[in-house]
Amino acid sequence: MGPFPKFLRLNTLIISAFVLWGIAALVAAPWWVYALVLLMLLTIAYFGTTQIASNFHLPAYCKAVHSDKKEIAITFDDGVLNPIQSNLVLDILKQYEVPATFFCIGKNLASNEQIQVLKRMDAEGHIIGNHSFSHANLFDFFSSKRVVQEILDTDKLIQQHLNKQPLFFRPPYGITTPNIAKAMRQVEHQTIGWSLRSLDTVIKEENRLLKRVKKKLKKGSILLFHDHLEFLPRFLPLFLDYLLKEGYTVVGLDQLLQLQAYKKTQ
Ligand SMILES: [Zn+2]
């Protein structure tokens, strides 16, 4: 799903619903007209909340600014959940000389092994993004204050180990809410989504995943994977060979979006 039209935002949606209910009251419409308006409102709000590319609650970067070149960016979420698997992924990226972005979770940057992987990602030229501290199931119900705290806590950890302050944030599950939008305005990070959700956590088999990704790949795509998955080191060489054959170049997310990945240090 792409972005909703610019006029379709939460406030305009609620105002339109009241206007429609007002008209319904004036013409003494039957009860189901009110229900229909409510159903439409809820449906649009549901898709706006669950589809990050809709830009319903906040603007999110989900594909290249200019998608005329055969360039794409690769992102991995939820690190560093499994340092052994992440190292295998890093080995392959190094072999193919391909840059990636890793959206790490604060609570997964605790052990020595996890920190070593974080440092290796950075040292090998990959970008580190913020993917919240807890990645809690109920993250989308958090207050804006709590969301801000989660982002700052993870920023602090990354800063402590890499001496860099990340500017890219990807909300857990790609869910956005008015509270997350408010928090993002406060911390002044860029919200990063994706245009191609690989569904690697569901598919879990390299050939089927390759088939899906091939079908959905476009110029300027931002792809979403998870580096902790056991089968991913078998998938990546197949995928990267395919990209080479088709003439695609993998670029950093900062280059694809023409944005700074880290805060400039004074
Ligand atoms: Zn995640």
Coordinates of C-alpha atoms and ligand atoms in Angstrom, one line a residue:
M1 CA 0.0 0.0 0.0
G2 CA 1.3 3.5 -1.0
P3 CA 0.7 6.8 0.8
F4 CA -2.9 7.9 1.3
P5 CA -3.8 11.2 -0.5
K6 CA -2.6 14.2 1.5
F7 CA -6.0 15.3 2.7
L8 CA -6.7 11.9 4.3
R9 CA -5.3 12.3 7.8
L10 CA -6.7 11.5 11.3
N11 CA -8.1 15.1 11.9
T12 CA -9.7 15.5 8.5
L13 CA -11.1 12.0 8.7
I14 CA -12.8 12.8 12.1
I15 CA -14.1 16.2 10.8
S16 CA -15.5 14.5 7.7
A17 CA -17.3 11.9 9.8
F18 CA -19.0 14.6 11.9
V19 CA -20.0 16.5 8.8
L20 CA -21.5 13.4 7.3
W21 CA -23.3 12.6 10.6
G22 CA -24.6 16.2 10.7
I23 CA -26.0 15.9 7.2
A24 CA -27.5 12.5 8.1
A25 CA -29.2 14.1 11.1
L26 CA -30.6 17.0 8.9
V27 CA -32.1 14.6 6.4
A28 CA -33.3 12.2 9.1
A29 CA -31.3 9.3 7.6
P30 CA -31.8 5.8 9.0
W31 CA -29.5 4.4 11.7
W32 CA -27.4 2.4 9.3
V33 CA -26.1 5.5 7.6
Y34 CA -24.4 6.6 10.8
A35 CA -23.0 3.1 11.3
L36 CA -21.7 3.1 7.7
V37 CA -19.9 6.4 8.3
L38 CA -18.4 4.9 11.5
L39 CA -17.3 1.7 9.7
M40 CA -15.6 3.8 6.9
L41 CA -13.8 5.9 9.5
L42 CA -12.6 2.8 11.4
T43 CA -11.5 1.0 8.3
I44 CA -9.4 3.9 7.0
A45 CA -7.9 4.5 10.5
Y46 CA -7.0 0.8 10.8
F47 CA -5.1 0.7 7.5
G48 CA -3.5 4.1 8.3
T49 CA -2.2 2.7 11.6
T50 CA -1.0 -0.7 10.4
Q51 CA 0.4 0.4 7.0
I52 CA 3.5 2.5 7.6
A53 CA 3.7 3.7 4.0
S54 CA 0.2 5.3 4.2
N55 CA 1.7 8.3 5.9
F56 CA -1.6 8.6 7.8
H57 CA -0.2 9.5 11.3
L58 CA 3.3 10.7 10.3
P59 CA 5.5 10.9 7.2
A60 CA 7.7 7.8 6.9
Y61 CA 10.4 7.1 4.3
C62 CA 9.5 3.8 2.6
K63 CA 11.3 3.9 -0.8
A64 CA 13.9 5.9 -2.7
V65 CA 13.3 9.6 -3.3
H66 CA 14.2 9.2 -7.0
S67 CA 13.4 5.7 -8.2
D68 CA 14.7 6.0 -11.7
K69 CA 17.9 4.1 -11.0
K70 CA 18.2 0.4 -10.4
E71 CA 19.1 1.0 -6.7
I72 CA 17.7 -0.6 -3.6
A73 CA 18.5 -0.7 0.1
I74 CA 18.5 -3.7 2.4
T75 CA 17.4 -3.5 6.1
F76 CA 17.5 -6.0 8.9
D77 CA 15.3 -5.7 12.0
D78 CA 15.4 -6.8 15.6
G79 CA 19.2 -7.2 16.1
V80 CA 21.2 -8.2 17.8
L81 CA 18.9 -11.1 18.7
N82 CA 21.3 -13.9 17.7
P83 CA 25.0 -12.9 17.4
I84 CA 26.0 -16.1 15.7
Q85 CA 23.4 -15.7 12.9
S86 CA 24.2 -12.0 12.6
N87 CA 27.8 -12.8 12.1
L88 CA 27.0 -15.2 9.2
V89 CA 24.9 -12.5 7.6
L90 CA 27.8 -10.0 8.0
D91 CA 30.2 -12.5 6.4
I92 CA 28.0 -12.7 3.3
L93 CA 27.5 -8.9 3.1
K94 CA 31.3 -8.5 3.3
Q95 CA 31.9 -11.1 0.6
Y96 CA 29.5 -9.3 -1.8
E97 CA 30.6 -5.8 -0.6
V98 CA 27.0 -4.9 0.0
P99 CA 25.9 -2.2 2.6
A100 CA 22.9 -2.7 4.8
T101 CA 21.1 -1.0 7.7
F102 CA 20.4 -2.8 11.0
F103 CA 17.6 -1.6 13.1
C104 CA 18.6 -2.7 16.5
I105 CA 16.5 -3.1 19.7
G106 CA 18.0 -1.6 22.9
K107 CA 17.3 -4.7 25.0
N108 CA 19.2 -6.8 22.4
L109 CA 22.4 -4.8 23.0
A110 CA 23.2 -6.2 26.4
S111 CA 25.8 -9.1 26.2
N112 CA 29.4 -8.8 25.2
E113 CA 28.6 -10.9 22.1
Q114 CA 25.8 -8.6 21.1
I115 CA 28.0 -5.5 21.5
Q116 CA 30.8 -7.1 19.5
V117 CA 28.3 -7.7 16.6
L118 CA 27.0 -4.1 16.9
K119 CA 30.6 -2.8 16.6
R120 CA 31.3 -5.1 13.7
M121 CA 28.3 -3.9 11.8
D122 CA 29.4 -0.3 12.2
A123 CA 33.1 -1.1 11.4
E124 CA 32.1 -2.8 8.2
G125 CA 30.2 0.2 6.9
H126 CA 26.7 -0.7 7.8
I127 CA 24.2 1.8 9.2
I128 CA 22.7 1.3 12.7
G129 CA 19.2 2.4 13.2
N130 CA 17.0 2.6 16.3
H131 CA 14.2 0.0 16.6
S132 CA 12.9 1.0 20.2
F133 CA 14.2 -0.4 23.4
S134 CA 11.6 -3.0 24.3
H135 CA 9.9 -3.8 21.0
A136 CA 6.9 -4.5 23.3
N137 CA 3.8 -6.1 22.0
L138 CA 1.8 -3.2 23.3
F139 CA 4.2 -0.5 21.9
D140 CA 1.5 1.0 19.9
F141 CA -0.5 1.7 23.1
F142 CA 2.4 3.5 24.8
S143 CA 2.2 7.2 25.7
S144 CA 4.3 9.6 23.6
K145 CA 6.5 10.1 26.7
R146 CA 7.2 6.4 27.0
V147 CA 8.0 6.2 23.2
V148 CA 10.4 9.1 23.6
Q149 CA 12.1 7.4 26.5
E150 CA 12.5 4.1 24.5
I151 CA 14.1 5.9 21.6
L152 CA 16.5 7.9 23.9
D153 CA 17.5 4.8 25.8
T154 CA 18.5 2.9 22.7
D155 CA 20.2 6.0 21.2
K156 CA 22.2 6.3 24.4
L157 CA 23.4 2.6 24.1
I158 CA 24.4 3.0 20.5
Q159 CA 26.1 6.3 21.3
Q160 CA 28.0 4.7 24.2
H161 CA 29.4 1.9 22.0
L162 CA 29.8 3.5 18.6
N163 CA 30.1 7.2 19.5
K164 CA 27.4 7.9 17.0
Q165 CA 23.9 9.2 17.5
P166 CA 21.4 7.5 15.2
L167 CA 18.7 9.5 13.3
F168 CA 16.8 6.6 11.7
F169 CA 14.0 5.1 13.7
R170 CA 11.8 2.2 12.6
P171 CA 8.7 1.7 14.8
P172 CA 8.2 -1.9 16.0
Y173 CA 5.9 -3.9 13.7
G174 CA 5.7 -0.8 11.4
I175 CA 2.7 0.4 13.4
T176 CA 2.3 4.1 13.8
T177 CA -0.1 6.0 16.1
P178 CA -0.7 9.7 17.1
N179 CA 1.5 9.1 20.2
I180 CA 4.4 7.7 18.1
A181 CA 4.0 10.7 15.7
K182 CA 4.2 13.1 18.6
A183 CA 7.3 11.3 20.0
M184 CA 9.0 11.4 16.6
R185 CA 8.5 15.2 16.4
Q186 CA 10.1 15.5 19.8
V187 CA 13.2 13.4 19.2
E188 CA 13.6 14.7 15.6
H189 CA 14.5 11.3 14.1
Q190 CA 13.4 10.1 10.6
T191 CA 10.8 7.4 10.6
I192 CA 11.8 4.6 8.2
G193 CA 9.4 2.1 6.8
W194 CA 9.8 -0.3 3.9
S195 CA 8.3 -0.9 0.5
L196 CA 9.0 -4.6 0.4
R197 CA 8.2 -6.7 3.5
S198 CA 9.9 -10.0 2.7
L199 CA 7.8 -11.9 5.3
D200 CA 11.0 -13.9 6.0
T201 CA 9.8 -14.7 9.6
V202 CA 6.7 -16.4 8.0
I203 CA 8.2 -18.0 4.9
K204 CA 11.4 -19.4 6.4
E205 CA 12.6 -21.1 3.2
E206 CA 15.1 -19.7 0.8
N207 CA 13.6 -20.6 -2.5
R208 CA 10.1 -19.5 -1.7
L209 CA 11.4 -16.3 -0.2
L210 CA 13.5 -15.6 -3.3
K211 CA 10.4 -16.1 -5.5
R212 CA 8.4 -13.6 -3.4
V213 CA 11.1 -11.0 -3.4
K214 CA 11.9 -11.3 -7.1
K215 CA 8.2 -10.7 -7.8
K216 CA 7.9 -7.6 -5.7
L217 CA 11.3 -6.0 -6.3
K218 CA 11.3 -2.5 -7.9
K219 CA 13.7 0.3 -8.5
G220 CA 14.1 2.2 -5.2
S221 CA 12.8 -0.6 -3.0
I222 CA 13.6 -0.7 0.7
L223 CA 13.6 -4.4 1.7
L224 CA 12.9 -5.7 5.2
F225 CA 14.6 -8.8 6.6
H226 CA 15.5 -10.2 10.0
D227 CA 19.2 -11.2 10.5
H228 CA 18.5 -13.7 13.3
L229 CA 16.7 -16.2 11.1
E230 CA 18.5 -19.5 10.7
F231 CA 17.8 -19.9 6.9
L232 CA 18.8 -16.3 5.9
P233 CA 22.5 -17.1 5.2
R234 CA 21.2 -19.6 2.6
F235 CA 18.9 -17.0 1.1
L236 CA 21.2 -14.1 0.9
P237 CA 23.7 -15.4 -1.7
L238 CA 20.8 -16.5 -4.0
F239 CA 19.3 -13.0 -3.7
L240 CA 22.5 -11.1 -4.1
D241 CA 23.5 -13.2 -7.1
Y242 CA 20.1 -12.4 -8.6
L243 CA 20.6 -8.6 -8.0
L244 CA 23.9 -8.7 -9.8
K245 CA 22.5 -10.6 -12.7
E246 CA 19.6 -8.1 -13.0
G247 CA 21.9 -5.1 -12.8
Y248 CA 20.7 -3.8 -9.4
T249 CA 23.0 -1.9 -7.0
V250 CA 22.5 -2.1 -3.3
V251 CA 23.2 1.3 -1.7
G252 CA 23.1 2.5 1.9
L253 CA 19.8 3.7 3.2
D254 CA 21.3 7.2 3.7
Q255 CA 22.2 7.3 0.0
L256 CA 18.9 5.9 -1.2
L257 CA 16.9 8.4 0.9
Q258 CA 19.4 11.3 0.7
L259 CA 19.3 11.6 4.4
Q260 CA 21.9 11.7 7.3
A261 CA 22.0 8.5 9.2
Y262 CA 23.6 10.1 12.3
K263 CA 23.5 13.4 14.0
K264 CA 26.5 15.6 13.1
T265 CA 28.9 15.9 16.0
Q266 CA 30.1 19.4 16.8
Ligands
ZN1 ZN 10.9 -5.5 14.7

